[in-house]
Amino acid sequence: MEVDDYIFCNRTDRCESKGLILPLTDESDWNEGFRAFLYFAGLIWSFFAVAIIADIFMCSIEVITSKTSKLKIATPQGKIEEVEIRVWNDTVANLTLMALGSSAPEIILSIIEIMGNGFKSGELGPSTIVGSAAFNLLVISAVCVASIPESEVRRVKLIKVFAVTASFSMFAYVWLFLVLQVISPNIVDVWEAVFTFMCFPLLVVVAYIIDKDFCGVKGSDMDVEADVVVKNSSFDVLWRSFNSVSGSNMTPYQELSAYSNLTSSQLTKKKVADFMKEVGKHPDLDEETIAKLIALEAAQHEHHSRAWYRVNATRGLTGGSKVQPALDGHVMELYHKIKNNELAPIRPGTDLSKDGTLAVVEFVTASVAVFENEKKVRVEVDRYGLESNQVQVKYETVDGTAEANSDYVPAKGTLVFEAGETSKYIDIEIIDDYEWEPDETFFVKLTLDTKENTMIGRKTICEVTIINDDDPGKLEFAKNTYLVKESIGSVIITVNRVDGSDGKVEVKWTTKDIEAVNGSDYIGGEGILIFEHGEREKNIEIPIIDDQEYEKDESFEIELSDPSPGADLGRLKKTVVTIINDDDYTGVLDRVVAITHINIDRLRIGNSSYADQFRDALNVNGGDVENSTTIDYVLHFITIYFKTVFACVPPPNFLNSGGYICFVVSLCFIAILTALISDLASIFGCLVSLEDSITAITLVALGTSLPDTFASRTAALNEKYADNSIGNVTGSNSVNVFLGLGLPWLIASVYWAAKGDTFSVPAGSLAFSVAVFTVCAVVCIALLMVRRNLKFFGSAELGGPKWPKIGSAIFLVSLWLLYIILSIVQVYTSEDTCV
């Protein structure tokens, strides 16, 4: 087989010989411009299709790599605890299945092109791999550098693993150039193909060694490898063997306590629980807002995989169900205020005027009483907290046992608090019908007219009781016992005035220790409650001390005594408050986590049934119409055909396969689509006089890399470190060469060697493209390292000061443009090029 066999100089012959599948019909009579347009539209549509099936493919990979095993360990206190550890090491997962998932179209394209071309080398596959590598390293890095908000930075955490993958990436392209131009020009021998392919497992092994500290080179936090632990019951023996190799002196429990291999759900639950305590200090928040806040907090502490970001980006490009729900600006602002302690807790009597950012409006008391013959009741509304703005609040009366227009005159209106005003009154007319009636009630309700810098406090409803006697009433507790958690902050004890409310009365309250100790577990003592004329309810607030230690249930007592002359004590003169440890609320926390759909291990990127898959496929944004945009509808309309077809792929957990059935089926679909893309790209390029190598490094490379661009940008913004945004790029580029070229070269070289011939690979434009990219890649890596070590750039790979950040991004994009321009010039000035 001679190299000259690859040179076609008849344009008609070239276009007719391009397709493996296409054209399906005789297109010789078609208008060439119209035909080019159809192939271009088909190519773009196919990019959407391959992105959708790659989404499903990544879901299966996420399920496979998220597999966990349970392990029982002994704590330093001698207790036996059961923890979950991941079976897959993160570094191994990223360099194998994750890299395969993000680069599957490029790798399969290279394999299909060689096998469909009679085991002869083509230009589209290898050039797509090099073009994608250039786009990934240069453009994605530029996007990530520029996307970080000003004054924020992102550094690569596993820098030594990054150094390994970057070194292998550089070596991969240097080796590629040596094979094509130096060692055996225009020919790939079997040993060269074998070596290229074997560099892939070598990369995985070396990166794993660095990550695990087997050679005393710390790459990341140490962890226990689950597949070893699960297979042998003698954990301590294995651990001692592990320590003897790695030099680690850590105990198994200390190792696991480092959180290196614990599941995300175990790590996140503690963070969510702490945040729930903070949210609990704001009872004015509605349940929907609380659920959004808790879900957002869980997401902040979750380390998402590369698959998660890739799937989220793909669904954003196709109008699919987002795995990262959109939150409105109000929720985000509220979240940051709570996290930064800028939103003061709302409690009765709390004065927010000093540091409050909101005006709080509520009734002074939750219930009042009025004699029928007084013919009017006045209800006081207070405003506190922020006092510099105007506040408007609506009020209206609501029937209870008392009826409007029969027992009272209904009222409805708006209270306007001007700046500095703290009190307003609502006057309601009472109808005296001169007939005896039992006590009757109605209610006055407050609602906000505007939510800007304003909120309603606890007492949003005031109960008004119309009474007929002159009795000052009896004073008693509303409940005989209170059960509170230690982290509540303070407990509110309600004292009611019943059987009358005439005149002003006072009553003394006193706390008494039982198991709980005043000053250690709570802040008690004694005080006086004052009921004004007509007031029916008062509260005692007792602060609860959270010592952050596990304790058994503890109680204290509150007793009423010494009421004003004429008033009596009611039946409930004493009440007991029991403080229980927060550990008893584990069940409550679990239910909240379930309600807010915080599935940390699976992250909701894979459906559990065919019904879920078809529902997501047929509905824009997965059925979340409320948060859907016009772009979502347009993209959904464009891609609904492929979404419906690919919904037939078995779900990741189909037949409890652990994702493997979905993995195989989706990989087959990717192969079919890749063959289609190969034909579309080749024929389109031919029709518009573009060489395959140029089509590959531009259209095909951009089309297959676009989801990775959005995924990396999202990861850069959301993650604390840069590993998931740019750290995986070098590893993916290495895998592209070792697997995407090594495997097809191995197949083809063995095939031709069996026939007594050699496998010819014309260096031509490919070698030049590799050389230019290698130089650009070295400069890019050097720039990232300079950024990491110079304060001028923020001492980090991503982000930093505005102008150095923007300058770095422009420079990296310029390198990519230089690579494209030089490659095009070389191709079209080559003597072998046909136009």
Short mmCIF file of N, CA and C in Angstrom, two decimals, residues 95-213:
data_model
loop_
_atom_site.label_atom_id
_atom_site.label_comp_id
_atom_site.label_asym_id
_atom_site.label_seq_id
_atom_site.Cartn_x
_atom_site.Cartn_y
_atom_site.Cartn_z
N LEU A 95 -9.61 9.38 34.54
CA LEU A 95 -8.73 9.07 33.41
C LEU A 95 -9.24 7.90 32.56
N THR A 96 -10.24 7.19 33.02
CA THR A 96 -10.74 6.05 32.26
C THR A 96 -12.16 6.33 31.76
N LEU A 97 -13.15 6.01 32.57
CA LEU A 97 -14.52 6.13 32.11
C LEU A 97 -14.94 7.57 31.87
N MET A 98 -14.56 8.50 32.76
CA MET A 98 -14.93 9.90 32.56
C MET A 98 -14.31 10.47 31.30
N ALA A 99 -13.03 10.17 31.07
CA ALA A 99 -12.37 10.64 29.86
C ALA A 99 -12.99 10.01 28.63
N LEU A 100 -13.32 8.72 28.73
CA LEU A 100 -13.99 8.05 27.61
C LEU A 100 -15.34 8.69 27.33
N GLY A 101 -16.07 9.03 28.39
CA GLY A 101 -17.38 9.63 28.21
C GLY A 101 -17.33 10.97 27.53
N SER A 102 -16.38 11.81 27.90
CA SER A 102 -16.30 13.15 27.30
C SER A 102 -15.66 13.13 25.92
N SER A 103 -14.85 12.11 25.62
CA SER A 103 -14.14 12.07 24.34
C SER A 103 -14.59 10.92 23.45
N ALA A 104 -15.67 10.26 23.81
CA ALA A 104 -16.12 9.09 23.05
C ALA A 104 -16.33 9.38 21.56
N PRO A 105 -17.00 10.51 21.19
CA PRO A 105 -17.20 10.75 19.75
C PRO A 105 -15.89 10.85 18.98
N GLU A 106 -14.90 11.57 19.51
CA GLU A 106 -13.62 11.70 18.80
C GLU A 106 -12.91 10.37 18.68
N ILE A 107 -12.89 9.60 19.78
CA ILE A 107 -12.19 8.31 19.78
C ILE A 107 -12.86 7.33 18.81
N ILE A 108 -14.19 7.24 18.88
CA ILE A 108 -14.92 6.30 18.01
C ILE A 108 -14.83 6.74 16.55
N LEU A 109 -14.82 8.07 16.31
CA LEU A 109 -14.67 8.57 14.94
C LEU A 109 -13.38 8.06 14.33
N SER A 110 -12.29 8.11 15.09
CA SER A 110 -11.00 7.65 14.58
C SER A 110 -11.01 6.16 14.28
N ILE A 111 -11.66 5.38 15.15
CA ILE A 111 -11.74 3.94 14.94
C ILE A 111 -12.59 3.60 13.72
N ILE A 112 -13.76 4.24 13.62
CA ILE A 112 -14.68 3.95 12.52
C ILE A 112 -14.07 4.35 11.18
N GLU A 113 -13.36 5.50 11.18
CA GLU A 113 -12.79 5.96 9.92
C GLU A 113 -11.79 4.95 9.37
N ILE A 114 -10.93 4.41 10.21
CA ILE A 114 -9.94 3.44 9.75
C ILE A 114 -10.60 2.14 9.31
N MET A 115 -11.52 1.63 10.13
CA MET A 115 -12.16 0.35 9.80
C MET A 115 -13.06 0.47 8.58
N GLY A 116 -13.71 1.64 8.41
CA GLY A 116 -14.59 1.83 7.26
C GLY A 116 -13.85 2.19 6.00
N ASN A 117 -12.56 2.47 6.13
CA ASN A 117 -11.75 2.87 4.98
C ASN A 117 -10.81 1.75 4.54
N GLY A 118 -11.21 0.52 4.87
CA GLY A 118 -10.37 -0.62 4.49
C GLY A 118 -9.08 -0.67 5.26
N PHE A 119 -9.09 -0.24 6.53
CA PHE A 119 -7.92 -0.21 7.41
C PHE A 119 -6.82 0.69 6.86
N LYS A 120 -7.24 1.69 6.10
CA LYS A 120 -6.32 2.71 5.64
C LYS A 120 -6.51 3.97 6.48
N SER A 121 -5.46 4.70 6.68
CA SER A 121 -5.52 5.90 7.51
C SER A 121 -6.31 7.00 6.81
N GLY A 122 -7.07 7.75 7.61
CA GLY A 122 -7.80 8.90 7.10
C GLY A 122 -7.35 10.16 7.82
N GLU A 123 -7.88 11.28 7.38
CA GLU A 123 -7.48 12.56 7.98
C GLU A 123 -8.47 13.05 9.03
N LEU A 124 -9.73 12.69 8.88
CA LEU A 124 -10.76 13.26 9.74
C LEU A 124 -10.58 12.87 11.21
N GLY A 125 -10.39 11.60 11.49
CA GLY A 125 -10.28 11.13 12.88
C GLY A 125 -9.09 11.70 13.62
N PRO A 126 -7.85 11.49 13.11
CA PRO A 126 -6.68 12.04 13.82
C PRO A 126 -6.71 13.56 13.95
N SER A 127 -7.15 14.24 12.89
CA SER A 127 -7.18 15.70 12.94
C SER A 127 -8.23 16.20 13.94
N THR A 128 -9.36 15.46 14.06
CA THR A 128 -10.37 15.83 15.06
C THR A 128 -9.80 15.71 16.46
N ILE A 129 -9.02 14.66 16.71
CA ILE A 129 -8.42 14.47 18.03
C ILE A 129 -7.46 15.61 18.36
N VAL A 130 -6.62 15.98 17.41
CA VAL A 130 -5.68 17.09 17.65
C VAL A 130 -6.44 18.42 17.76
N GLY A 131 -7.43 18.63 16.88
CA GLY A 131 -8.20 19.87 16.93
C GLY A 131 -8.99 20.01 18.21
N SER A 132 -9.58 18.92 18.68
CA SER A 132 -10.30 18.95 19.96
C SER A 132 -9.36 19.24 21.11
N ALA A 133 -8.17 18.64 21.07
CA ALA A 133 -7.18 18.89 22.12
C ALA A 133 -6.80 20.36 22.16
N ALA A 134 -6.59 20.95 20.98
CA ALA A 134 -6.24 22.37 20.92
C ALA A 134 -7.36 23.24 21.48
N PHE A 135 -8.58 22.95 21.06
CA PHE A 135 -9.72 23.74 21.55
C PHE A 135 -9.88 23.56 23.06
N ASN A 136 -9.80 22.31 23.54
CA ASN A 136 -9.99 22.04 24.97
C ASN A 136 -8.95 22.76 25.83
N LEU A 137 -7.69 22.62 25.44
CA LEU A 137 -6.63 23.19 26.27
C LEU A 137 -6.59 24.71 26.19
N LEU A 138 -6.71 25.26 24.98
CA LEU A 138 -6.52 26.71 24.81
C LEU A 138 -7.80 27.50 25.04
N VAL A 139 -8.87 27.12 24.37
CA VAL A 139 -10.11 27.90 24.47
C VAL A 139 -10.83 27.66 25.79
N ILE A 140 -10.97 26.40 26.20
CA ILE A 140 -11.65 26.12 27.47
C ILE A 140 -10.89 26.74 28.64
N SER A 141 -9.56 26.66 28.59
CA SER A 141 -8.76 27.30 29.65
C SER A 141 -9.00 28.81 29.67
N ALA A 142 -9.07 29.42 28.47
CA ALA A 142 -9.33 30.86 28.40
C ALA A 142 -10.69 31.21 28.97
N VAL A 143 -11.71 30.43 28.63
CA VAL A 143 -13.06 30.67 29.14
C VAL A 143 -13.09 30.55 30.66
N CYS A 144 -12.44 29.53 31.19
CA CYS A 144 -12.42 29.32 32.65
C CYS A 144 -11.66 30.42 33.37
N VAL A 145 -10.54 30.86 32.80
CA VAL A 145 -9.76 31.94 33.41
C VAL A 145 -10.60 33.21 33.51
N ALA A 146 -11.31 33.54 32.44
CA ALA A 146 -12.05 34.80 32.37
C ALA A 146 -13.38 34.75 33.11
N SER A 147 -13.93 33.56 33.35
CA SER A 147 -15.28 33.46 33.92
C SER A 147 -15.34 33.67 35.43
N ILE A 148 -14.23 33.50 36.11
CA ILE A 148 -14.24 33.63 37.57
C ILE A 148 -14.50 35.08 37.95
N PRO A 149 -15.44 35.33 38.88
CA PRO A 149 -15.72 36.72 39.30
C PRO A 149 -14.47 37.41 39.83
N GLU A 150 -14.46 38.71 39.66
CA GLU A 150 -13.30 39.49 40.12
C GLU A 150 -13.10 39.31 41.61
N SER A 151 -11.85 39.26 42.02
CA SER A 151 -11.42 39.07 43.42
C SER A 151 -11.52 37.62 43.87
N GLU A 152 -11.97 36.72 43.00
CA GLU A 152 -12.00 35.30 43.34
C GLU A 152 -10.98 34.55 42.49
N VAL A 153 -10.48 33.43 43.03
CA VAL A 153 -9.50 32.62 42.30
C VAL A 153 -9.85 31.15 42.47
N ARG A 154 -9.33 30.32 41.56
CA ARG A 154 -9.46 28.87 41.65
C ARG A 154 -8.09 28.26 41.34
N ARG A 155 -7.62 27.43 42.26
CA ARG A 155 -6.34 26.75 42.07
C ARG A 155 -6.57 25.26 41.86
N VAL A 156 -5.65 24.63 41.14
CA VAL A 156 -5.69 23.17 41.01
C VAL A 156 -5.25 22.58 42.34
N LYS A 157 -6.09 21.72 42.91
CA LYS A 157 -5.78 21.13 44.21
C LYS A 157 -4.78 19.98 44.08
N LEU A 158 -5.07 19.03 43.19
CA LEU A 158 -4.19 17.87 43.00
C LEU A 158 -3.13 18.23 41.97
N ILE A 159 -2.23 19.12 42.36
CA ILE A 159 -1.28 19.69 41.40
C ILE A 159 -0.31 18.64 40.86
N LYS A 160 0.02 17.64 41.68
CA LYS A 160 0.97 16.63 41.21
C LYS A 160 0.32 15.65 40.25
N VAL A 161 -0.96 15.37 40.47
CA VAL A 161 -1.68 14.57 39.48
C VAL A 161 -1.82 15.37 38.18
N PHE A 162 -2.08 16.67 38.31
CA PHE A 162 -2.16 17.54 37.13
C PHE A 162 -0.83 17.55 36.40
N ALA A 163 0.27 17.58 37.15
CA ALA A 163 1.60 17.59 36.53
C ALA A 163 1.83 16.30 35.74
N VAL A 164 1.36 15.17 36.30
CA VAL A 164 1.51 13.89 35.60
C VAL A 164 0.72 13.89 34.29
N THR A 165 -0.57 14.29 34.36
CA THR A 165 -1.40 14.27 33.15
C THR A 165 -0.90 15.28 32.13
N ALA A 166 -0.44 16.44 32.59
CA ALA A 166 0.10 17.45 31.66
C ALA A 166 1.36 16.94 30.98
N SER A 167 2.23 16.27 31.76
CA SER A 167 3.47 15.72 31.19
C SER A 167 3.16 14.63 30.16
N PHE A 168 2.22 13.76 30.50
CA PHE A 168 1.83 12.72 29.56
C PHE A 168 1.18 13.33 28.32
N SER A 169 0.42 14.40 28.51
CA SER A 169 -0.22 15.06 27.38
C SER A 169 0.84 15.62 26.43
N MET A 170 1.86 16.28 26.98
CA MET A 170 2.94 16.80 26.15
C MET A 170 3.69 15.66 25.45
N PHE A 171 3.97 14.62 26.24
CA PHE A 171 4.68 13.48 25.67
C PHE A 171 3.88 12.83 24.54
N ALA A 172 2.54 12.76 24.71
CA ALA A 172 1.69 12.12 23.72
C ALA A 172 1.85 12.77 22.35
N TYR A 173 1.88 14.09 22.32
CA TYR A 173 1.95 14.77 21.03
C TYR A 173 3.38 14.83 20.50
N VAL A 174 4.36 14.87 21.39
CA VAL A 174 5.75 14.77 20.93
C VAL A 174 5.98 13.38 20.33
N TRP A 175 5.47 12.35 21.02
CA TRP A 175 5.59 10.98 20.52
C TRP A 175 4.87 10.83 19.17
N LEU A 176 3.72 11.44 19.05
CA LEU A 176 2.97 11.38 17.80
C LEU A 176 3.78 11.98 16.66
N PHE A 177 4.45 13.10 16.91
CA PHE A 177 5.27 13.74 15.89
C PHE A 177 6.47 12.86 15.53
N LEU A 178 7.09 12.26 16.55
CA LEU A 178 8.25 11.39 16.29
C LEU A 178 7.86 10.19 15.44
N VAL A 179 6.70 9.62 15.72
CA VAL A 179 6.25 8.45 14.95
C VAL A 179 6.01 8.83 13.50
N LEU A 180 5.38 9.98 13.29
CA LEU A 180 4.99 10.37 11.93
C LEU A 180 6.16 10.89 11.09
N GLN A 181 7.11 11.56 11.73
CA GLN A 181 8.14 12.26 10.97
C GLN A 181 9.56 11.75 11.18
N VAL A 182 9.87 11.13 12.32
CA VAL A 182 11.26 10.85 12.65
C VAL A 182 11.56 9.35 12.66
N ILE A 183 10.89 8.60 13.51
CA ILE A 183 11.24 7.19 13.70
C ILE A 183 10.99 6.38 12.43
N SER A 184 9.77 6.45 11.92
CA SER A 184 9.43 5.74 10.67
C SER A 184 8.48 6.63 9.88
N PRO A 185 9.02 7.59 9.17
CA PRO A 185 8.18 8.58 8.46
C PRO A 185 7.11 7.94 7.60
N ASN A 186 5.86 8.43 7.82
CA ASN A 186 4.70 8.02 7.03
C ASN A 186 4.30 6.56 7.23
N ILE A 187 4.88 5.91 8.23
CA ILE A 187 4.55 4.50 8.51
C ILE A 187 4.44 4.31 10.02
N VAL A 188 3.44 3.55 10.45
CA VAL A 188 3.29 3.19 11.87
C VAL A 188 3.51 1.69 11.98
N ASP A 189 4.61 1.32 12.64
CA ASP A 189 4.90 -0.10 12.87
C ASP A 189 4.05 -0.63 14.02
N VAL A 190 4.01 -1.95 14.10
CA VAL A 190 3.20 -2.58 15.15
C VAL A 190 3.70 -2.18 16.53
N TRP A 191 5.01 -2.18 16.71
CA TRP A 191 5.54 -1.85 18.04
C TRP A 191 5.20 -0.40 18.43
N GLU A 192 5.19 0.50 17.45
CA GLU A 192 4.83 1.90 17.74
C GLU A 192 3.36 2.01 18.15
N ALA A 193 2.52 1.25 17.46
CA ALA A 193 1.10 1.26 17.81
C ALA A 193 0.87 0.66 19.19
N VAL A 194 1.59 -0.46 19.48
CA VAL A 194 1.45 -1.10 20.80
C VAL A 194 1.91 -0.15 21.89
N PHE A 195 3.06 0.51 21.68
CA PHE A 195 3.57 1.44 22.69
C PHE A 195 2.60 2.60 22.91
N THR A 196 2.06 3.14 21.81
CA THR A 196 1.09 4.25 21.93
C THR A 196 -0.11 3.83 22.76
N PHE A 197 -0.63 2.65 22.46
CA PHE A 197 -1.81 2.17 23.20
C PHE A 197 -1.48 1.87 24.65
N MET A 198 -0.32 1.29 24.92
CA MET A 198 0.04 0.91 26.29
C MET A 198 0.37 2.12 27.16
N CYS A 199 0.60 3.26 26.55
CA CYS A 199 0.80 4.48 27.35
C CYS A 199 -0.47 4.84 28.12
N PHE A 200 -1.62 4.40 27.62
CA PHE A 200 -2.89 4.69 28.32
C PHE A 200 -2.94 4.04 29.70
N PRO A 201 -2.78 2.71 29.82
CA PRO A 201 -2.77 2.14 31.18
C PRO A 201 -1.59 2.63 32.01
N LEU A 202 -0.46 2.94 31.34
CA LEU A 202 0.69 3.47 32.07
C LEU A 202 0.34 4.81 32.72
N LEU A 203 -0.35 5.66 31.98
CA LEU A 203 -0.79 6.95 32.53
C LEU A 203 -1.69 6.74 33.75
N VAL A 204 -2.63 5.83 33.65
CA VAL A 204 -3.56 5.57 34.76
C VAL A 204 -2.81 5.09 35.99
N VAL A 205 -1.87 4.17 35.79
CA VAL A 205 -1.10 3.60 36.91
C VAL A 205 -0.24 4.67 37.58
N VAL A 206 0.46 5.46 36.80
CA VAL A 206 1.34 6.50 37.37
C VAL A 206 0.52 7.54 38.13
N ALA A 207 -0.58 8.00 37.53
CA ALA A 207 -1.43 8.98 38.20
C ALA A 207 -2.00 8.41 39.49
N TYR A 208 -2.36 7.13 39.48
CA TYR A 208 -2.90 6.48 40.68
C TYR A 208 -1.84 6.40 41.78
N ILE A 209 -0.61 6.08 41.39
CA ILE A 209 0.49 6.00 42.37
C ILE A 209 0.72 7.35 43.03
N ILE A 210 0.72 8.41 42.22
CA ILE A 210 0.90 9.75 42.77
C ILE A 210 -0.26 10.11 43.69
N ASP A 211 -1.47 9.79 43.26
CA ASP A 211 -2.65 10.11 44.04
C ASP A 211 -2.67 9.37 45.38
N LYS A 212 -2.17 8.11 45.38
CA LYS A 212 -2.23 7.27 46.58
C LYS A 212 -0.99 7.39 47.46
N ASP A 213 0.00 8.15 47.03
CA ASP A 213 1.20 8.34 47.85
C ASP A 213 1.98 7.04 48.05
#
